Tab-separated table of C-alpha atoms in Angstrom:
chain	number	residue	atom	x	y	z
A	27	UNK	CA	-47.384	4.663	51.204
A	28	UNK	CA	-44.035	3.750	50.246
A	29	UNK	CA	-40.917	2.833	52.458
A	30	UNK	CA	-38.802	4.968	50.536
A	31	UNK	CA	-38.991	8.589	49.848
A	32	UNK	CA	-39.163	9.242	45.895
A	33	UNK	CA	-36.049	10.849	44.954
A	34	UNK	CA	-36.003	14.069	43.358
A	35	UNK	CA	-35.596	14.125	39.071
A	36	UNK	CA	-32.446	14.394	38.453
A	37	UNK	CA	-30.882	12.920	41.117
A	38	UNK	CA	-29.310	9.959	39.078
A	39	UNK	CA	-27.881	11.763	35.958
A	40	UNK	CA	-27.901	8.619	34.088
A	41	UNK	CA	-31.608	8.499	34.066
A	42	UNK	CA	-31.964	12.094	33.026
A	43	UNK	CA	-32.431	11.089	29.107
A	44	UNK	CA	-35.593	8.661	30.171
A	45	UNK	CA	-37.215	11.620	32.661
A	46	UNK	CA	-36.794	14.302	29.852
A	47	UNK	CA	-38.861	11.977	27.305
A	48	UNK	CA	-41.429	11.642	29.785
A	49	UNK	CA	-41.603	15.369	30.539
A	50	UNK	CA	-41.565	16.196	26.862
A	51	UNK	CA	-44.627	13.865	25.992
A	52	UNK	CA	-46.551	15.540	28.641
A	53	UNK	CA	-46.936	13.006	30.976
A	54	UNK	CA	-45.727	13.509	34.992
A	55	UNK	CA	-42.661	11.139	36.371
A	56	UNK	CA	-44.483	8.542	38.450
A	57	UNK	CA	-43.425	8.167	42.047
A	58	UNK	CA	-42.814	4.526	41.298
A	59	UNK	CA	-39.864	5.283	38.917
A	60	UNK	CA	-38.683	8.446	41.264
A	61	UNK	CA	-38.322	5.832	44.114
A	62	UNK	CA	-36.406	3.661	41.815
A	63	UNK	CA	-33.903	5.701	40.667
A	64	UNK	CA	-31.644	4.005	43.152
A	65	UNK	CA	-31.604	1.104	40.992
A	66	UNK	CA	-31.237	2.618	37.302
A	67	UNK	CA	-31.350	-0.854	35.552
A	68	UNK	CA	-34.945	-1.545	37.051
A	69	UNK	CA	-36.192	1.967	35.838
A	70	UNK	CA	-34.733	1.177	32.401
A	71	UNK	CA	-36.505	-2.207	32.330
A	72	UNK	CA	-39.597	-1.038	33.414
A	73	UNK	CA	-39.586	1.687	30.623
A	74	UNK	CA	-39.035	-1.280	28.194
A	75	UNK	CA	-41.630	-3.206	29.609
A	76	UNK	CA	-43.768	-0.250	29.128
A	77	UNK	CA	-42.890	0.617	25.602
A	78	UNK	CA	-43.536	-3.305	24.707
A	79	UNK	CA	-47.108	-3.040	26.136
A	80	UNK	CA	-48.197	-0.013	24.592
A	81	UNK	CA	-46.356	-0.813	21.387
A	82	UNK	CA	-48.662	0.850	18.728
A	83	UNK	CA	-48.194	-1.926	16.568
A	84	UNK	CA	-49.838	-4.402	18.979
A	85	UNK	CA	-52.959	-6.065	18.085
A	86	UNK	CA	-55.109	-3.705	20.694
A	87	UNK	CA	-55.194	-0.033	20.288
A	88	UNK	CA	-53.089	2.123	22.415
A	89	UNK	CA	-56.264	4.382	23.143
A	90	UNK	CA	-57.794	0.760	24.577
A	91	UNK	CA	-54.751	-0.040	26.469
A	92	UNK	CA	-54.877	3.150	28.352
A	93	UNK	CA	-58.203	2.965	29.237
A	94	UNK	CA	-57.561	-0.414	30.742
A	95	UNK	CA	-54.883	0.940	32.541
A	96	UNK	CA	-56.751	3.724	33.910
A	97	UNK	CA	-59.711	1.522	34.863
A	98	UNK	CA	-57.289	-1.207	36.708
A	99	UNK	CA	-55.874	1.754	38.441
A	100	UNK	CA	-58.981	3.503	39.577
A	101	UNK	CA	-60.453	0.044	40.688
A	102	UNK	CA	-57.140	-0.246	43.009
A	103	UNK	CA	-57.185	3.477	44.104
A	104	UNK	CA	-54.625	4.572	42.264
A	105	UNK	CA	-55.217	8.464	41.141
A	106	UNK	CA	-53.381	7.128	37.598
C-alpha cells in the first residue's frame, strides 16, 4: 500500500502527452506513475528508462522482455 494516493490522470497538465500515449497503446496507467505525477521529471525519466529497456532494437526480443517483467511482477505479488 502506498503512503500517497494516486492522483487522477490529467492532474498535471505537462504529463498529459505521456498518459495519452499510454492510453492510445491500449495499456493502463500504472499507479506508480499516477503517484509520481507530483514529480513530473521522475515520470519522464521512468518513461525514458522503459523505452530503453523495451527497445525493439535490443538483443532480447520485446516479447521475452515482457514475459520476464510479468514473471518478476507475479513473483512479488503484483498483478502486472
